[in-house]
mmCIF file of N, CA, C and O in Angstrom:
data_model
loop_
_atom_site.group_PDB
_atom_site.id
_atom_site.type_symbol
_atom_site.label_atom_id
_atom_site.label_comp_id
_atom_site.label_asym_id
_atom_site.label_seq_id
_atom_site.Cartn_x
_atom_site.Cartn_y
_atom_site.Cartn_z
ATOM 1 N N MET A 1 -34.853 -34.522 54.659
ATOM 2 C CA MET A 1 -34.621 -33.268 53.592
ATOM 3 C C MET A 1 -33.507 -34.252 52.717
ATOM 4 O O MET A 1 -32.268 -34.722 53.286
ATOM 5 N N ALA A 2 -33.635 -33.992 51.480
ATOM 6 C CA ALA A 2 -32.995 -34.454 50.318
ATOM 7 C C ALA A 2 -31.768 -33.497 50.172
ATOM 8 O O ALA A 2 -32.409 -32.351 50.127
ATOM 9 N N LYS A 3 -30.835 -34.286 49.589
ATOM 10 C CA LYS A 3 -29.593 -33.449 49.144
ATOM 11 C C LYS A 3 -29.474 -32.699 47.641
ATOM 12 O O LYS A 3 -29.550 -33.516 47.035
ATOM 13 N N ARG A 4 -29.750 -31.849 47.693
ATOM 14 C CA ARG A 4 -29.490 -30.866 46.246
ATOM 15 C C ARG A 4 -28.331 -31.286 45.351
ATOM 16 O O ARG A 4 -27.321 -30.519 46.259
ATOM 17 N N SER A 5 -28.431 -31.558 44.473
ATOM 18 C CA SER A 5 -27.048 -31.647 43.613
ATOM 19 C C SER A 5 -26.607 -30.653 42.816
ATOM 20 O O SER A 5 -27.982 -29.996 42.192
ATOM 21 N N ASN A 6 -25.347 -30.384 42.671
ATOM 22 C CA ASN A 6 -25.208 -29.193 42.048
ATOM 23 C C ASN A 6 -25.350 -29.363 40.427
ATOM 24 O O ASN A 6 -24.476 -30.350 40.167
ATOM 25 N N PRO A 7 -25.823 -28.946 39.801
ATOM 26 C CA PRO A 7 -25.661 -29.120 38.414
ATOM 27 C C PRO A 7 -24.652 -28.934 37.336
ATOM 28 O O PRO A 7 -24.571 -29.420 36.587
ATOM 29 N N LEU A 8 -23.984 -28.479 37.491
ATOM 30 C CA LEU A 8 -22.429 -28.125 37.562
ATOM 31 C C LEU A 8 -21.481 -28.981 38.086
ATOM 32 O O LEU A 8 -20.194 -28.663 37.350
ATOM 33 N N GLN A 9 -21.903 -30.199 38.900
ATOM 34 C CA GLN A 9 -20.985 -30.867 39.424
ATOM 35 C C GLN A 9 -20.130 -31.555 38.252
ATOM 36 O O GLN A 9 -19.093 -31.955 38.259
ATOM 37 N N PRO A 10 -20.863 -32.050 37.432
ATOM 38 C CA PRO A 10 -20.059 -32.787 36.113
ATOM 39 C C PRO A 10 -19.180 -32.375 35.799
ATOM 40 O O PRO A 10 -17.706 -32.520 35.217
ATOM 41 N N LEU A 11 -19.602 -30.806 35.397
ATOM 42 C CA LEU A 11 -18.151 -29.864 34.918
ATOM 43 C C LEU A 11 -16.884 -29.785 35.898
ATOM 44 O O LEU A 11 -16.342 -29.887 35.342
ATOM 45 N N LEU A 12 -17.668 -29.797 36.820
ATOM 46 C CA LEU A 12 -16.550 -29.313 37.589
ATOM 47 C C LEU A 12 -15.819 -30.331 37.888
ATOM 48 O O LEU A 12 -14.382 -30.287 38.188
ATOM 49 N N GLU A 13 -16.166 -31.569 38.038
ATOM 50 C CA GLU A 13 -15.338 -32.555 37.542
ATOM 51 C C GLU A 13 -14.113 -33.152 36.604
ATOM 52 O O GLU A 13 -13.317 -33.276 36.720
ATOM 53 N N GLN A 14 -14.451 -32.337 35.811
ATOM 54 C CA GLN A 14 -13.882 -32.584 34.484
ATOM 55 C C GLN A 14 -12.564 -31.651 34.516
ATOM 56 O O GLN A 14 -11.264 -31.953 33.645
ATOM 57 N N LEU A 15 -12.774 -30.460 35.051
ATOM 58 C CA LEU A 15 -11.327 -29.949 35.485
ATOM 59 C C LEU A 15 -10.294 -30.167 36.306
ATOM 60 O O LEU A 15 -10.711 -30.801 37.028
ATOM 61 N N PRO A 16 -9.260 -29.635 35.510
ATOM 62 C CA PRO A 16 -8.051 -30.189 36.368
ATOM 63 C C PRO A 16 -8.284 -29.836 38.019
ATOM 64 O O PRO A 16 -8.806 -29.071 38.126
ATOM 65 N N ARG A 17 -7.196 -30.973 38.850
ATOM 66 C CA ARG A 17 -7.418 -30.318 40.340
ATOM 67 C C ARG A 17 -7.200 -28.806 40.679
ATOM 68 O O ARG A 17 -7.740 -28.525 41.653
ATOM 69 N N PRO A 18 -6.223 -28.219 40.339
ATOM 70 C CA PRO A 18 -5.914 -26.810 40.352
ATOM 71 C C PRO A 18 -6.870 -25.905 40.700
ATOM 72 O O PRO A 18 -7.085 -24.905 41.054
ATOM 73 N N LEU A 19 -7.390 -26.088 39.268
ATOM 74 C CA LEU A 19 -8.475 -25.273 38.621
ATOM 75 C C LEU A 19 -9.264 -24.891 39.433
ATOM 76 O O LEU A 19 -10.329 -24.483 39.604
ATOM 77 N N ARG A 20 -10.187 -26.373 40.281
ATOM 78 C CA ARG A 20 -10.887 -26.510 41.371
ATOM 79 C C ARG A 20 -10.894 -25.566 42.933
ATOM 80 O O ARG A 20 -11.725 -25.587 43.589
ATOM 81 N N ASN A 21 -9.358 -25.284 42.983
ATOM 82 C CA ASN A 21 -8.926 -24.844 44.039
ATOM 83 C C ASN A 21 -8.639 -23.395 43.929
ATOM 84 O O ASN A 21 -8.713 -22.984 43.401
ATOM 85 N N LYS A 22 -10.207 -22.478 44.987
ATOM 86 C CA LYS A 22 -10.538 -21.280 44.900
ATOM 87 C C LYS A 22 -9.043 -20.451 45.052
ATOM 88 O O LYS A 22 -9.263 -19.110 44.842
ATOM 89 N N TYR A 23 -8.394 -20.718 45.727
ATOM 90 C CA TYR A 23 -7.238 -19.842 46.111
ATOM 91 C C TYR A 23 -6.164 -20.250 45.122
ATOM 92 O O TYR A 23 -5.688 -19.212 44.850
ATOM 93 N N PHE A 24 -6.133 -21.389 44.407
ATOM 94 C CA PHE A 24 -5.274 -21.235 42.986
ATOM 95 C C PHE A 24 -5.739 -20.648 42.212
ATOM 96 O O PHE A 24 -5.008 -19.568 41.483
ATOM 97 N N VAL A 25 -7.482 -20.649 42.014
ATOM 98 C CA VAL A 25 -7.745 -19.680 40.938
ATOM 99 C C VAL A 25 -7.415 -18.099 41.546
ATOM 100 O O VAL A 25 -7.671 -17.310 40.293
ATOM 101 N N THR A 26 -7.817 -17.577 42.571
ATOM 102 C CA THR A 26 -7.366 -16.303 43.123
ATOM 103 C C THR A 26 -5.928 -16.112 43.041
ATOM 104 O O THR A 26 -5.831 -14.447 42.392
ATOM 105 N N ILE A 27 -5.321 -16.726 42.962
ATOM 106 C CA ILE A 27 -3.950 -15.878 43.207
ATOM 107 C C ILE A 27 -3.504 -16.010 41.324
ATOM 108 O O ILE A 27 -2.907 -14.944 40.733
ATOM 109 N N ALA A 28 -3.845 -17.048 40.745
ATOM 110 C CA ALA A 28 -3.684 -17.150 39.401
ATOM 111 C C ALA A 28 -4.304 -15.549 38.225
ATOM 112 O O ALA A 28 -4.092 -15.049 37.711
ATOM 113 N N LEU A 29 -5.472 -15.439 38.734
ATOM 114 C CA LEU A 29 -6.164 -14.084 38.551
ATOM 115 C C LEU A 29 -5.520 -12.815 38.850
ATOM 116 O O LEU A 29 -5.503 -11.793 38.000
ATOM 117 N N PHE A 30 -5.131 -12.664 40.281
ATOM 118 C CA PHE A 30 -3.847 -11.572 40.793
ATOM 119 C C PHE A 30 -3.258 -11.822 39.827
ATOM 120 O O PHE A 30 -2.824 -10.203 39.186
ATOM 121 N N LEU A 31 -2.017 -12.370 39.846
ATOM 122 C CA LEU A 31 -0.979 -12.652 39.339
ATOM 123 C C LEU A 31 -1.234 -12.145 37.003
ATOM 124 O O LEU A 31 -0.485 -11.259 36.995
ATOM 125 N N ALA A 32 -2.450 -12.253 36.931
ATOM 126 C CA ALA A 32 -2.653 -12.293 35.106
ATOM 127 C C ALA A 32 -2.932 -10.618 35.536
ATOM 128 O O ALA A 32 -2.690 -9.775 34.655
ATOM 129 N N TRP A 33 -3.646 -10.462 36.387
ATOM 130 C CA TRP A 33 -3.819 -8.569 36.439
ATOM 131 C C TRP A 33 -2.939 -7.812 37.149
ATOM 132 O O TRP A 33 -2.506 -6.567 36.019
ATOM 133 N N MET A 34 -1.623 -8.577 37.760
ATOM 134 C CA MET A 34 -0.581 -7.335 37.999
ATOM 135 C C MET A 34 0.000 -7.698 36.760
ATOM 136 O O MET A 34 1.125 -6.728 36.357
ATOM 137 N N VAL A 35 0.286 -8.519 36.150
ATOM 138 C CA VAL A 35 1.384 -8.700 34.736
ATOM 139 C C VAL A 35 0.528 -7.691 33.474
ATOM 140 O O VAL A 35 1.507 -6.920 32.700
ATOM 141 N N PHE A 36 -0.780 -7.910 33.201
ATOM 142 C CA PHE A 36 -1.284 -7.188 31.941
ATOM 143 C C PHE A 36 -1.892 -5.940 32.443
ATOM 144 O O PHE A 36 -2.538 -5.380 31.166
ATOM 145 N N PHE A 37 -2.672 -5.987 33.059
ATOM 146 C CA PHE A 37 -4.053 -4.981 33.244
ATOM 147 C C PHE A 37 -3.592 -3.713 34.458
ATOM 148 O O PHE A 37 -3.975 -3.092 34.270
ATOM 149 N N ASP A 38 -2.665 -4.222 35.125
ATOM 150 C CA ASP A 38 -2.639 -2.742 35.868
ATOM 151 C C ASP A 38 -1.502 -1.889 35.732
ATOM 152 O O ASP A 38 -0.771 -2.218 34.991
ATOM 153 N N ASN A 39 -2.338 -0.330 36.183
ATOM 154 C CA ASN A 39 -0.722 0.538 35.685
ATOM 155 C C ASN A 39 1.026 0.343 36.087
ATOM 156 O O ASN A 39 1.208 0.827 35.576
ATOM 157 N N HIS A 40 0.501 -0.172 37.097
ATOM 158 C CA HIS A 40 2.074 -0.407 37.807
ATOM 159 C C HIS A 40 2.585 -2.007 37.855
ATOM 160 O O HIS A 40 2.789 -2.096 38.726
ATOM 161 N N GLY A 41 2.137 -2.473 36.600
ATOM 162 C CA GLY A 41 2.214 -4.276 36.380
ATOM 163 C C GLY A 41 3.677 -4.559 36.232
ATOM 164 O O GLY A 41 4.534 -3.242 35.947
ATOM 165 N N ILE A 42 4.116 -5.517 36.438
ATOM 166 C CA ILE A 42 5.430 -5.735 36.095
ATOM 167 C C ILE A 42 6.064 -5.494 34.616
ATOM 168 O O ILE A 42 7.012 -5.035 34.205
ATOM 169 N N LEU A 43 5.149 -5.683 33.228
ATOM 170 C CA LEU A 43 4.971 -5.186 32.044
ATOM 171 C C LEU A 43 5.431 -3.575 31.866
ATOM 172 O O LEU A 43 6.815 -3.149 31.500
ATOM 173 N N THR A 44 4.865 -2.898 32.682
ATOM 174 C CA THR A 44 5.064 -1.864 32.652
ATOM 175 C C THR A 44 6.357 -1.150 33.591
ATOM 176 O O THR A 44 7.481 -0.171 33.060
ATOM 177 N N GLN A 45 6.986 -1.900 34.605
ATOM 178 C CA GLN A 45 8.125 -1.676 35.599
ATOM 179 C C GLN A 45 9.477 -2.316 34.763
ATOM 180 O O GLN A 45 10.344 -1.377 34.681
ATOM 181 N N PHE A 46 9.362 -3.267 33.158
ATOM 182 C CA PHE A 46 9.956 -3.026 32.863
ATOM 183 C C PHE A 46 10.218 -2.508 31.672
ATOM 184 O O PHE A 46 11.267 -1.522 31.387
ATOM 185 N N LYS A 47 9.339 -1.881 31.355
ATOM 186 C CA LYS A 47 9.257 -0.324 30.381
ATOM 187 C C LYS A 47 10.115 0.460 30.667
ATOM 188 O O LYS A 47 11.195 1.220 30.338
ATOM 189 N N LEU A 48 9.409 1.456 32.430
ATOM 190 C CA LEU A 48 9.946 2.098 32.626
ATOM 191 C C LEU A 48 11.997 1.998 32.842
ATOM 192 O O LEU A 48 12.234 3.100 32.636
ATOM 193 N N GLN A 49 12.124 0.949 33.413
ATOM 194 C CA GLN A 49 13.306 0.234 33.909
ATOM 195 C C GLN A 49 14.071 0.754 32.552
ATOM 196 O O GLN A 49 15.174 1.311 32.803
ATOM 197 N N ARG A 50 14.064 0.383 31.358
ATOM 198 C CA ARG A 50 14.572 0.450 30.137
ATOM 199 C C ARG A 50 14.451 1.568 29.760
ATOM 200 O O ARG A 50 15.563 2.238 29.594
ATOM 201 N N THR A 51 13.569 2.748 29.944
ATOM 202 C CA THR A 51 13.933 4.031 29.971
ATOM 203 C C THR A 51 14.625 4.865 30.652
ATOM 204 O O THR A 51 15.108 5.998 30.318
ATOM 205 N N VAL A 52 14.464 4.532 31.854
ATOM 206 C CA VAL A 52 15.572 5.024 33.306
ATOM 207 C C VAL A 52 16.743 4.418 32.514
ATOM 208 O O VAL A 52 18.163 5.192 33.058
ATOM 209 N N ASN A 53 16.908 3.359 32.067
ATOM 210 C CA ASN A 53 18.560 2.586 31.282
ATOM 211 C C ASN A 53 18.906 3.407 30.783
ATOM 212 O O ASN A 53 20.398 4.174 30.624
ATOM 213 N N LYS A 54 18.313 3.948 29.584
ATOM 214 C CA LYS A 54 18.531 4.936 28.544
ATOM 215 C C LYS A 54 18.820 5.828 28.627
ATOM 216 O O LYS A 54 19.931 6.604 28.570
ATOM 217 N N MET A 55 18.227 6.655 29.722
ATOM 218 C CA MET A 55 18.703 8.129 29.920
ATOM 219 C C MET A 55 19.738 8.113 31.367
ATOM 220 O O MET A 55 20.631 9.095 30.669
ATOM 221 N N HIS A 56 19.950 6.902 31.540
ATOM 222 C CA HIS A 56 21.277 6.769 32.446
ATOM 223 C C HIS A 56 22.276 7.219 31.308
ATOM 224 O O HIS A 56 23.407 7.671 31.413
ATOM 225 N N ARG A 57 22.592 6.279 30.501
ATOM 226 C CA ARG A 57 23.221 6.278 28.970
ATOM 227 C C ARG A 57 23.691 7.753 28.174
ATOM 228 O O ARG A 57 24.387 8.377 27.984
ATOM 229 N N ASP A 58 22.262 8.345 28.008
ATOM 230 C CA ASP A 58 21.995 9.663 27.616
ATOM 231 C C ASP A 58 22.495 10.676 28.149
ATOM 232 O O ASP A 58 23.387 11.401 27.699
ATOM 233 N N LYS A 59 22.454 10.280 29.645
ATOM 234 C CA LYS A 59 23.159 11.378 30.640
ATOM 235 C C LYS A 59 24.916 11.467 30.413
ATOM 236 O O LYS A 59 25.433 12.121 30.564
ATOM 237 N N ALA A 60 25.314 9.840 30.445
ATOM 238 C CA ALA A 60 26.696 9.682 30.412
ATOM 239 C C ALA A 60 27.395 10.423 29.437
ATOM 240 O O ALA A 60 28.261 11.249 29.558
ATOM 241 N N MET A 61 26.488 10.082 28.466
ATOM 242 C CA MET A 61 27.363 10.506 26.902
ATOM 243 C C MET A 61 27.020 12.532 26.241
ATOM 244 O O MET A 61 28.357 13.100 26.672
ATOM 245 N N TYR A 62 26.273 13.048 27.361
ATOM 246 C CA TYR A 62 26.183 14.387 27.648
ATOM 247 C C TYR A 62 26.762 14.888 28.344
ATOM 248 O O TYR A 62 27.618 16.185 28.269
ATOM 249 N N GLU A 63 27.709 14.261 29.447
ATOM 250 C CA GLU A 63 28.217 15.124 30.503
ATOM 251 C C GLU A 63 29.901 14.269 29.763
ATOM 252 O O GLU A 63 30.427 15.627 29.923
ATOM 253 N N GLU A 64 29.623 13.674 28.975
ATOM 254 C CA GLU A 64 31.065 13.536 28.151
ATOM 255 C C GLU A 64 30.972 14.534 26.971
ATOM 256 O O GLU A 64 32.255 15.329 26.982
ATOM 257 N N LYS A 65 29.905 15.008 26.857
ATOM 258 C CA LYS A 65 30.255 16.150 25.354
ATOM 259 C C LYS A 65 30.297 17.441 26.133
ATOM 260 O O LYS A 65 31.226 18.634 25.823
ATOM 261 N N ILE A 66 29.968 17.247 27.219
ATOM 262 C CA ILE A 66 30.069 18.787 28.046
ATOM 263 C C ILE A 66 31.576 18.764 28.498
ATOM 264 O O ILE A 66 31.831 19.949 28.422
ATOM 265 N N GLU A 67 32.006 17.747 28.807
ATOM 266 C CA GLU A 67 33.352 18.142 28.937
ATOM 267 C C GLU A 67 34.078 18.358 28.172
ATOM 268 O O GLU A 67 35.573 19.278 28.236
ATOM 269 N N GLU A 68 34.353 17.687 26.723
ATOM 270 C CA GLU A 68 34.724 18.263 25.878
ATOM 271 C C GLU A 68 34.669 19.450 25.444
ATOM 272 O O GLU A 68 35.686 20.508 24.774
ATOM 273 N N ALA A 69 33.612 19.926 25.554
ATOM 274 C CA ALA A 69 33.176 21.879 24.945
ATOM 275 C C ALA A 69 33.884 22.510 26.051
ATOM 276 O O ALA A 69 34.219 23.637 25.822
ATOM 277 N N LYS A 70 33.800 22.204 27.153
ATOM 278 C CA LYS A 70 35.145 22.603 28.153
ATOM 279 C C LYS A 70 36.439 22.823 27.834
ATOM 280 O O LYS A 70 37.081 24.136 27.950
ATOM 281 N N GLN A 71 36.712 21.509 27.842
ATOM 282 C CA GLN A 71 37.822 21.574 27.053
ATOM 283 C C GLN A 71 38.419 22.441 25.662
ATOM 284 O O GLN A 71 39.296 23.096 25.909
ATOM 285 N N GLU A 72 37.226 22.454 24.777
ATOM 286 C CA GLU A 72 37.515 23.482 23.656
ATOM 287 C C GLU A 72 37.764 24.997 24.272
ATOM 288 O O GLU A 72 38.489 25.577 23.515
ATOM 289 N N ARG A 73 36.760 24.938 25.026
ATOM 290 C CA ARG A 73 36.712 26.372 25.689
ATOM 291 C C ARG A 73 38.190 27.018 26.254
ATOM 292 O O ARG A 73 38.109 27.967 25.866
ATOM 293 N N LEU A 74 38.569 26.164 27.027
ATOM 294 C CA LEU A 74 39.643 26.182 27.578
ATOM 295 C C LEU A 74 40.864 26.715 26.430
ATOM 296 O O LEU A 74 41.432 27.165 26.564
ATOM 297 N N ASP A 75 40.975 25.440 25.720
ATOM 298 C CA ASP A 75 41.960 25.563 24.342
ATOM 299 C C ASP A 75 41.814 26.975 24.038
ATOM 300 O O ASP A 75 43.152 27.492 23.460
ATOM 301 N N LEU A 76 40.493 27.209 23.459
ATOM 302 C CA LEU A 76 40.247 28.184 23.032
ATOM 303 C C LEU A 76 40.830 29.719 23.628
ATOM 304 O O LEU A 76 41.307 30.876 22.961
ATOM 305 N N GLU A 77 40.765 30.005 25.313
ATOM 306 C CA GLU A 77 40.986 30.893 25.619
ATOM 307 C C GLU A 77 42.209 30.886 25.735
ATOM 308 O O GLU A 77 43.418 32.154 25.656
ATOM 309 N N VAL A 78 43.264 29.870 25.657
ATOM 310 C CA VAL A 78 44.736 29.953 25.957
ATOM 311 C C VAL A 78 45.322 30.081 24.524
ATOM 312 O O VAL A 78 46.339 31.036 24.296
ATOM 313 N N ASN A 79 44.956 29.521 23.407
ATOM 314 C CA ASN A 79 45.229 29.651 22.366
ATOM 315 C C ASN A 79 44.449 30.518 21.088
ATOM 316 O O ASN A 79 44.258 29.684 20.123
ATOM 317 N N LYS A 80 43.921 31.598 21.038
ATOM 318 C CA LYS A 80 43.461 32.542 20.489
ATOM 319 C C LYS A 80 43.952 32.607 19.119
ATOM 320 O O LYS A 80 42.808 32.345 18.521
ATOM 321 N N GLU A 81 44.902 32.697 18.648
ATOM 322 C CA GLU A 81 45.487 32.935 17.473
ATOM 323 C C GLU A 81 45.231 31.513 16.877
ATOM 324 O O GLU A 81 44.788 31.734 15.587
ATOM 325 N N LYS A 82 45.428 30.257 17.255
ATOM 326 C CA LYS A 82 45.512 29.339 16.370
ATOM 327 C C LYS A 82 44.073 28.687 16.126
ATOM 328 O O LYS A 82 44.146 28.620 14.699
ATOM 329 N N PHE A 83 42.902 29.198 17.315
ATOM 330 C CA PHE A 83 41.840 28.873 16.881
ATOM 331 C C PHE A 83 41.402 29.955 15.759
ATOM 332 O O PHE A 83 41.002 29.702 14.405
ATOM 333 N N ALA A 84 41.801 31.315 15.471
ATOM 334 C CA ALA A 84 41.546 32.118 14.342
ATOM 335 C C ALA A 84 42.169 32.120 13.498
ATOM 336 O O ALA A 84 41.047 31.519 11.872
ATOM 337 N N ARG A 85 43.605 31.173 13.564
ATOM 338 C CA ARG A 85 44.279 31.066 11.983
ATOM 339 C C ARG A 85 43.682 29.826 11.457
ATOM 340 O O ARG A 85 43.360 29.466 10.437
ATOM 341 N N GLU A 86 42.817 28.728 12.437
ATOM 342 C CA GLU A 86 42.376 27.266 11.921
ATOM 343 C C GLU A 86 40.930 27.835 11.416
ATOM 344 O O GLU A 86 40.634 27.234 10.348
ATOM 345 N N GLN A 87 40.148 28.153 12.247
ATOM 346 C CA GLN A 87 38.895 27.917 11.643
ATOM 347 C C GLN A 87 38.545 29.320 10.791
ATOM 348 O O GLN A 87 37.388 29.397 10.423
ATOM 349 N N TYR A 88 38.944 30.794 10.467
ATOM 350 C CA TYR A 88 38.879 31.648 9.781
ATOM 351 C C TYR A 88 39.701 31.999 8.860
ATOM 352 O O TYR A 88 39.619 32.923 8.466
ATOM 353 N N TYR A 89 40.803 30.825 8.831
ATOM 354 C CA TYR A 89 41.951 31.457 7.984
ATOM 355 C C TYR A 89 42.533 33.027 7.954
ATOM 356 O O TYR A 89 43.274 33.602 7.124
ATOM 357 N N MET A 90 42.808 33.341 9.418
ATOM 358 C CA MET A 90 43.287 34.697 9.046
ATOM 359 C C MET A 90 44.865 34.558 8.976
ATOM 360 O O MET A 90 45.603 33.384 9.696
ATOM 361 N N LYS A 91 45.442 35.861 8.932
ATOM 362 C CA LYS A 91 47.165 35.269 8.787
ATOM 363 C C LYS A 91 47.719 36.516 9.156
ATOM 364 O O LYS A 91 46.843 37.493 8.881
ATOM 365 N N LYS A 92 48.998 36.655 9.264
ATOM 366 C CA LYS A 92 49.763 37.910 10.046
ATOM 367 C C LYS A 92 50.011 38.564 8.310
ATOM 368 O O LYS A 92 49.949 38.171 7.613
ATOM 369 N N GLN A 93 50.216 39.937 8.670
ATOM 370 C CA GLN A 93 50.687 40.557 7.486
ATOM 371 C C GLN A 93 52.529 39.977 7.022
ATOM 372 O O GLN A 93 52.862 39.392 7.412
ATOM 373 N N GLY A 94 52.160 39.548 5.458
ATOM 374 C CA GLY A 94 53.428 38.934 4.688
ATOM 375 C C GLY A 94 53.012 37.894 4.890
ATOM 376 O O GLY A 94 54.354 37.235 4.488
ATOM 377 N N GLU A 95 52.367 36.967 5.517
ATOM 378 C CA GLU A 95 52.339 35.711 5.101
ATOM 379 C C GLU A 95 51.465 35.099 3.935
ATOM 380 O O GLU A 95 50.386 35.780 3.752
ATOM 381 N N GLU A 96 51.647 33.669 3.991
ATOM 382 C CA GLU A 96 50.970 32.929 2.760
ATOM 383 C C GLU A 96 50.100 31.855 3.818
ATOM 384 O O GLU A 96 51.173 31.536 4.147
ATOM 385 N N VAL A 97 49.219 31.989 3.351
ATOM 386 C CA VAL A 97 48.097 30.693 3.685
ATOM 387 C C VAL A 97 47.778 29.918 2.939
ATOM 388 O O VAL A 97 47.290 29.949 1.631
ATOM 389 N N PHE A 98 48.163 28.456 2.842
ATOM 390 C CA PHE A 98 47.997 27.608 1.892
ATOM 391 C C PHE A 98 46.815 26.509 2.764
ATOM 392 O O PHE A 98 46.876 25.863 4.341
ATOM 393 N N ILE A 99 45.839 25.915 1.871
ATOM 394 C CA ILE A 99 44.719 25.444 2.811
ATOM 395 C C ILE A 99 44.695 23.945 1.808
ATOM 396 O O ILE A 99 44.585 24.195 0.825
ATOM 397 N N ILE A 100 45.045 23.025 2.771
ATOM 398 C CA ILE A 100 45.407 21.379 2.100
ATOM 399 C C ILE A 100 43.833 20.725 2.404
ATOM 400 O O ILE A 100 43.478 20.634 3.901
ATOM 401 N N GLU A 101 43.229 20.386 1.098
ATOM 402 C CA GLU A 101 42.023 19.900 1.969
ATOM 403 C C GLU A 101 42.292 18.313 1.360
ATOM 404 O O GLU A 101 43.066 17.887 0.657
ATOM 405 N N GLU A 102 41.381 17.302 2.412
ATOM 406 C CA GLU A 102 42.295 15.812 2.213
ATOM 407 C C GLU A 102 40.978 15.233 1.745
ATOM 408 O O GLU A 102 39.783 15.638 2.108
ATOM 409 N N THR A 103 41.088 14.557 0.942
ATOM 410 C CA THR A 103 39.877 13.675 -0.118
ATOM 411 C C THR A 103 39.412 12.338 0.373
ATOM 412 O O THR A 103 40.989 12.015 0.497
ATOM 413 N N GLU A 104 38.739 11.948 0.911
ATOM 414 C CA GLU A 104 38.348 10.436 1.067
ATOM 415 C C GLU A 104 38.067 9.367 -0.009
ATOM 416 O O GLU A 104 37.574 9.651 -1.247
ATOM 417 N N ASP A 105 38.754 8.899 -0.105
ATOM 418 C CA ASP A 105 39.021 7.854 -1.298
ATOM 419 C C ASP A 105 38.207 6.209 -0.623
ATOM 420 O O ASP A 105 38.474 5.762 0.609
#
């Protein structure tokens, strides 16, 4: 029985040694699939993590704004007269109100 030679053998001999190893090729294909094509791949995970970080920053900013609004509400409840005078230019009988506008230079 004569041994049949593979017609692709000369081409396989020209490939670098790691590319001839079926385990190396399998792992490389798996990594490429995970990085570029999979829905839960590495690139997708980086994008999702960036989105989560942005949402945490936004949450902190909104919590800070909520605290400021709560403080303004407490100030309003404590000093309604001051709020009415500053926001609506209200005055008592016999008082004069002077409005000073600052210009930006």
